[in-house]
Amino acid sequence: MSNKRRVAILGATGAVGQRYIQLLQKHPWFEISVLAASDRSAGKKFKDAVTWLMETELPKEIGEMPITHIDVKSAEQTGDFDLVFTSLPSDLAGPTENEFGAHYPVFSKASVHRMDKDVPLIIPEINPDHIELVKVQQKKRNWKGFITTDPNCGTIGMTLTLKPLMQFGIQQVMVTTMQALSGAGYPGVSAIDIIDNVVPYISGEEEKIESEALKILGSFNGATVDYAKFQLSASCNRVNVKDGHLESIFVKLDKEPPLEKIIDVFTQFKGEPQKLNLPSAPAQPLIVRHEKNRPQPRYDRDAGQGQSVVVGRLRKDPIMTLKYTCLSHNTIRGAAGGGILSAELYVAKGLA
Ligand code: NAP
C-alpha cells in the first residue's frame, strides 16, 4: 500500500483544478483520491464532465473517477483523504472551506479567506514562518484541520521579485499587469470581448494585489501578521494570451544599488523550498533574462516547470528607483503549482 497523502480536489473540473490533476500525476508525496465539482458535474465520470484544457492527455484512471458533490459527507463517502486542495469560486469557497477546514488541512486558491487575521497567506520562498499561524487558528476555532491560502495569481510574480528588494528599503511600488485568459477560469472571457482587444479591468484584482503583497511581506509576531508598510498601486488588464501574467513594475527604494547588484540579489534569491529540496521547488525562484525583449509569455512561462518567475528589462527609472518586467505562469506558480508547493512545505514542517 502506498503511504502517500491522499488528496481531495474541490473544483476539479475548472482551469485550476485540472492543473492540480496534471501536476499531481506521479507526485512523490500526494495522490488524488476524491474529485468534486458543481451539481452539474457530480454523479458523472470525470471524463464526461470536464472540458480538458491541459496540453497533456487526461490520465485514463482520472477520467474514470466519479465526481462528487462539494460537501464533507459526500467527499468522505467517495474516498478517504488526508488534505484538500480547493479551487472554487470565491462565494462558494467561504462556507465550503470552513466546513472542510474544521476537519482537514485545506489549501485554498480562492480569495475569500486570504485576509482573515488567523489565516496564513503563503508564498513558500517568502514567508514560510507564517504557516505557524494555523496553530493560532486551530486553537481559536477549536479545529482539527485548518485553512491556509495562496495569493492571487497577479500577486505572486510581483511579490517574489519584491522580497529580495526589501533589503534596500522599499518605499513605493507601482505595477501594471497584462493578465492571461486562463486567469479568468473556463470558459472565462468571451472570445468576442478579447479578440483584437485588451480589457483594462479585472474585477477585484487591483485591490487584491495591493493588500495581499503587504500581508505576505509582513512579519508573523506569534499571534498575527504585522503588514509591510510600503505603498503599492496596481492597474490590471486582461490580454489575449492563454497562460502567463506579464507585469510591468516600478519600485522606489531608500537606497540606489547599482543594477548589477539587483541582478545579483534576484539571481541568488532562494528560500525554504530550495533548502528543503521540496519536490515542486524550482532550482531558481527568480530567473533574470538579459535580452532587450524578454520575458514574453509564449517563451518564458514554462521556466522552472512553470514555478520560476522570469524577470527582465531591468533598468533605472527617472521617477522611481528602478523598473522591470516579470512573468509568472498563472495556473502553475500562480495557482496549482503554488498550492502544491505550499502543501509540501506544511508536510515537510510536520503541520499537514
Ligand atoms: P473555473 O475554471 O471557473 O472552475 C471553477 C470550478 O468550481 C469548477 O470545477 C466548477 O465545477 C466549480 N464550481 C462552480 N460553481 C460551483 C458550485 N455552485 N458548486 C460547486 N462547484 C462549483 O475557475 P478557476 O479559474 O479554476 O478558479 C477557481 C478559483 O481559483 C477561483 O476562486 C479563482 O479566483 C482562483 N484562482 C484562479 C487562478 C487562475 O489562473 N485561473 C489563479 C489563482 C486563483 P463545474 O465544472 O461542475 O461547474
GROMACS .gro file of N, CA and C in nm, residues 236-292:
model
  171
  236CYS      N    1  -0.476   4.673  -1.357
  236CYS     CA    2  -0.482   4.538  -1.413
  236CYS      C    3  -0.556   4.533  -1.547
  237ASN      N    4  -0.500   4.457  -1.639
  237ASN     CA    5  -0.556   4.443  -1.774
  237ASN      C    6  -0.566   4.296  -1.812
  238ARG      N    7  -0.672   4.262  -1.885
  238ARG     CA    8  -0.683   4.126  -1.941
  238ARG      C    9  -0.638   4.132  -2.086
  239VAL      N   10  -0.543   4.045  -2.122
  239VAL     CA   11  -0.490   4.047  -2.258
  239VAL      C   12  -0.512   3.912  -2.327
  240ASN      N   13  -0.493   3.913  -2.458
  240ASN     CA   14  -0.526   3.795  -2.539
  240ASN      C   15  -0.409   3.695  -2.543
  241VAL      N   16  -0.378   3.641  -2.425
  241VAL     CA   17  -0.270   3.543  -2.409
  241VAL      C   18  -0.331   3.427  -2.331
  242LYS      N   19  -0.294   3.303  -2.365
  242LYS     CA   20  -0.359   3.190  -2.297
  242LYS      C   21  -0.313   3.177  -2.152
  243ASP      N   22  -0.182   3.163  -2.131
  243ASP     CA   23  -0.126   3.146  -1.995
  243ASP      C   24  -0.009   3.240  -1.975
  244GLY      N   25   0.007   3.291  -1.854
  244GLY     CA   26   0.126   3.371  -1.821
  244GLY      C   27   0.092   3.517  -1.802
  245HIS      N   28   0.106   3.563  -1.676
  245HIS     CA   29   0.079   3.704  -1.645
  245HIS      C   30   0.210   3.783  -1.655
  246LEU      N   31   0.209   3.886  -1.740
  246LEU     CA   32   0.323   3.975  -1.755
  246LEU      C   33   0.295   4.099  -1.670
  247GLU      N   34   0.398   4.150  -1.599
  247GLU     CA   35   0.377   4.266  -1.513
  247GLU      C   36   0.490   4.366  -1.530
  248SER      N   37   0.451   4.491  -1.541
  248SER     CA   38   0.548   4.599  -1.555
  248SER      C   39   0.555   4.668  -1.418
  249ILE      N   40   0.675   4.667  -1.356
  249ILE     CA   41   0.685   4.706  -1.214
  249ILE      C   42   0.782   4.823  -1.197
  250PHE      N   43   0.742   4.921  -1.119
  250PHE     CA   44   0.824   5.037  -1.086
  250PHE      C   45   0.841   5.040  -0.935
  251VAL      N   46   0.966   5.051  -0.888
  251VAL     CA   47   0.990   5.045  -0.744
  251VAL      C   48   1.074   5.165  -0.699
  252LYS      N   49   1.032   5.229  -0.591
  252LYS     CA   50   1.113   5.336  -0.529
  252LYS      C   51   1.175   5.278  -0.402
  253LEU      N   52   1.309   5.287  -0.395
  253LEU     CA   53   1.383   5.229  -0.283
  253LEU      C   54   1.447   5.339  -0.199
  254ASP      N   55   1.481   5.307  -0.072
  254ASP     CA   56   1.558   5.401   0.011
  254ASP      C   57   1.698   5.419  -0.045
  255LYS      N   58   1.758   5.306  -0.087
  255LYS     CA   59   1.895   5.310  -0.139
  255LYS      C   60   1.891   5.303  -0.291
  256GLU      N   61   2.005   5.332  -0.356
  256GLU     CA   62   2.012   5.321  -0.502
  256GLU      C   63   2.121   5.224  -0.542
  257PRO      N   64   2.099   5.095  -0.522
  257PRO     CA   65   2.204   4.998  -0.557
  257PRO      C   66   2.226   4.995  -0.708
  258PRO      N   67   2.348   4.964  -0.751
  258PRO     CA   68   2.371   4.950  -0.895
  258PRO      C   69   2.289   4.833  -0.952
  259LEU      N   70   2.258   4.841  -1.082
  259LEU     CA   71   2.174   4.736  -1.142
  259LEU      C   72   2.238   4.598  -1.130
  260GLU      N   73   2.372   4.592  -1.136
  260GLU     CA   74   2.440   4.462  -1.124
  260GLU      C   75   2.408   4.398  -0.988
  261LYS      N   76   2.396   4.483  -0.886
  261LYS     CA   77   2.365   4.433  -0.751
  261LYS      C   78   2.222   4.376  -0.749
  262ILE      N   79   2.130   4.445  -0.817
  262ILE     CA   80   1.990   4.397  -0.822
  262ILE      C   81   1.985   4.262  -0.896
  263ILE      N   82   2.056   4.255  -1.008
  263ILE     CA   83   2.059   4.128  -1.083
  263ILE      C   84   2.112   4.018  -0.992
  264ASP      N   85   2.213   4.052  -0.915
  264ASP     CA   86   2.275   3.955  -0.826
  264ASP      C   87   2.176   3.908  -0.718
  265VAL      N   88   2.103   4.002  -0.655
  265VAL     CA   89   2.013   3.957  -0.547
  265VAL      C   90   1.893   3.880  -0.603
  266PHE      N   91   1.849   3.916  -0.724
  266PHE     CA   92   1.742   3.836  -0.787
  266PHE      C   93   1.792   3.693  -0.815
  267THR      N   94   1.911   3.685  -0.874
  267THR     CA   95   1.962   3.555  -0.918
  267THR      C   96   1.995   3.465  -0.799
  268GLN      N   97   2.046   3.526  -0.692
  268GLN     CA   98   2.086   3.447  -0.574
  268GLN      C   99   1.966   3.410  -0.486
  269PHE      N  100   1.852   3.474  -0.509
  269PHE     CA  101   1.738   3.456  -0.417
  269PHE      C  102   1.692   3.310  -0.411
  270LYS      N  103   1.689   3.259  -0.289
  270LYS     CA  104   1.638   3.123  -0.266
  270LYS      C  105   1.565   3.124  -0.133
  271GLY      N  106   1.481   3.026  -0.111
  271GLY     CA  107   1.406   3.023   0.014
  271GLY      C  108   1.401   2.882   0.071
  272GLU      N  109   1.311   2.866   0.165
  272GLU     CA  110   1.295   2.737   0.236
  272GLU      C  111   1.268   2.618   0.140
  273PRO      N  112   1.185   2.635   0.035
  273PRO     CA  113   1.160   2.521  -0.054
  273PRO      C  114   1.288   2.469  -0.119
  274GLN      N  115   1.379   2.561  -0.153
  274GLN     CA  116   1.505   2.518  -0.214
  274GLN      C  117   1.593   2.451  -0.109
  275LYS      N  118   1.595   2.509   0.014
  275LYS     CA  119   1.677   2.448   0.121
  275LYS      C  120   1.627   2.308   0.153
  276LEU      N  121   1.495   2.294   0.159
  276LEU     CA  122   1.436   2.166   0.195
  276LEU      C  123   1.429   2.070   0.076
  277ASN      N  124   1.462   2.122  -0.043
  277ASN     CA  125   1.456   2.042  -0.165
  277ASN      C  126   1.316   1.983  -0.186
  278LEU      N  127   1.214   2.066  -0.170
  278LEU     CA  128   1.076   2.020  -0.187
  278LEU      C  129   1.054   1.975  -0.332
  279PRO      N  130   0.971   1.873  -0.353
  279PRO     CA  131   0.957   1.815  -0.488
  279PRO      C  132   0.917   1.917  -0.595
  280SER      N  133   0.837   2.018  -0.562
  280SER     CA  134   0.792   2.113  -0.665
  280SER      C  135   0.869   2.245  -0.663
  281ALA      N  136   0.977   2.251  -0.585
  281ALA     CA  137   1.053   2.376  -0.577
  281ALA      C  138   1.138   2.395  -0.703
  282PRO      N  139   1.132   2.512  -0.766
  282PRO     CA  140   1.223   2.536  -0.878
  282PRO      C  141   1.363   2.559  -0.823
  283ALA      N  142   1.465   2.521  -0.899
  283ALA     CA  143   1.603   2.543  -0.852
  283ALA      C  144   1.623   2.692  -0.828
  284GLN      N  145   1.566   2.774  -0.916
  284GLN     CA  146   1.581   2.920  -0.904
  284GLN      C  147   1.443   2.985  -0.909
  285PRO      N  148   1.397   3.043  -0.799
  285PRO     CA  149   1.265   3.108  -0.800
  285PRO      C  150   1.259   3.227  -0.895
  286LEU      N  151   1.371   3.302  -0.907
  286LEU     CA  152   1.375   3.417  -0.997
  286LEU      C  153   1.484   3.394  -1.102
  287ILE      N  154   1.445   3.405  -1.228
  287ILE     CA  155   1.542   3.390  -1.337
  287ILE      C  156   1.551   3.524  -1.409
  288VAL      N  157   1.672   3.577  -1.422
  288VAL     CA  158   1.689   3.707  -1.490
  288VAL      C  159   1.728   3.683  -1.635
  289ARG      N  160   1.653   3.744  -1.728
  289ARG     CA  161   1.687   3.738  -1.872
  289ARG      C  162   1.750   3.872  -1.910
  290HIS      N  163   1.850   3.864  -1.997
  290HIS     CA  164   1.925   3.986  -2.030
  290HIS      C  165   1.891   4.041  -2.168
  291GLU      N  166   1.814   3.966  -2.250
  291GLU     CA  167   1.775   4.019  -2.382
  291GLU      C  168   1.687   4.141  -2.364
  292LYS      N  169   1.685   4.228  -2.468
  292LYS     CA  170   1.606   4.350  -2.458
  292LYS      C  171   1.456   4.324  -2.457
   0.00000   0.00000   0.00000
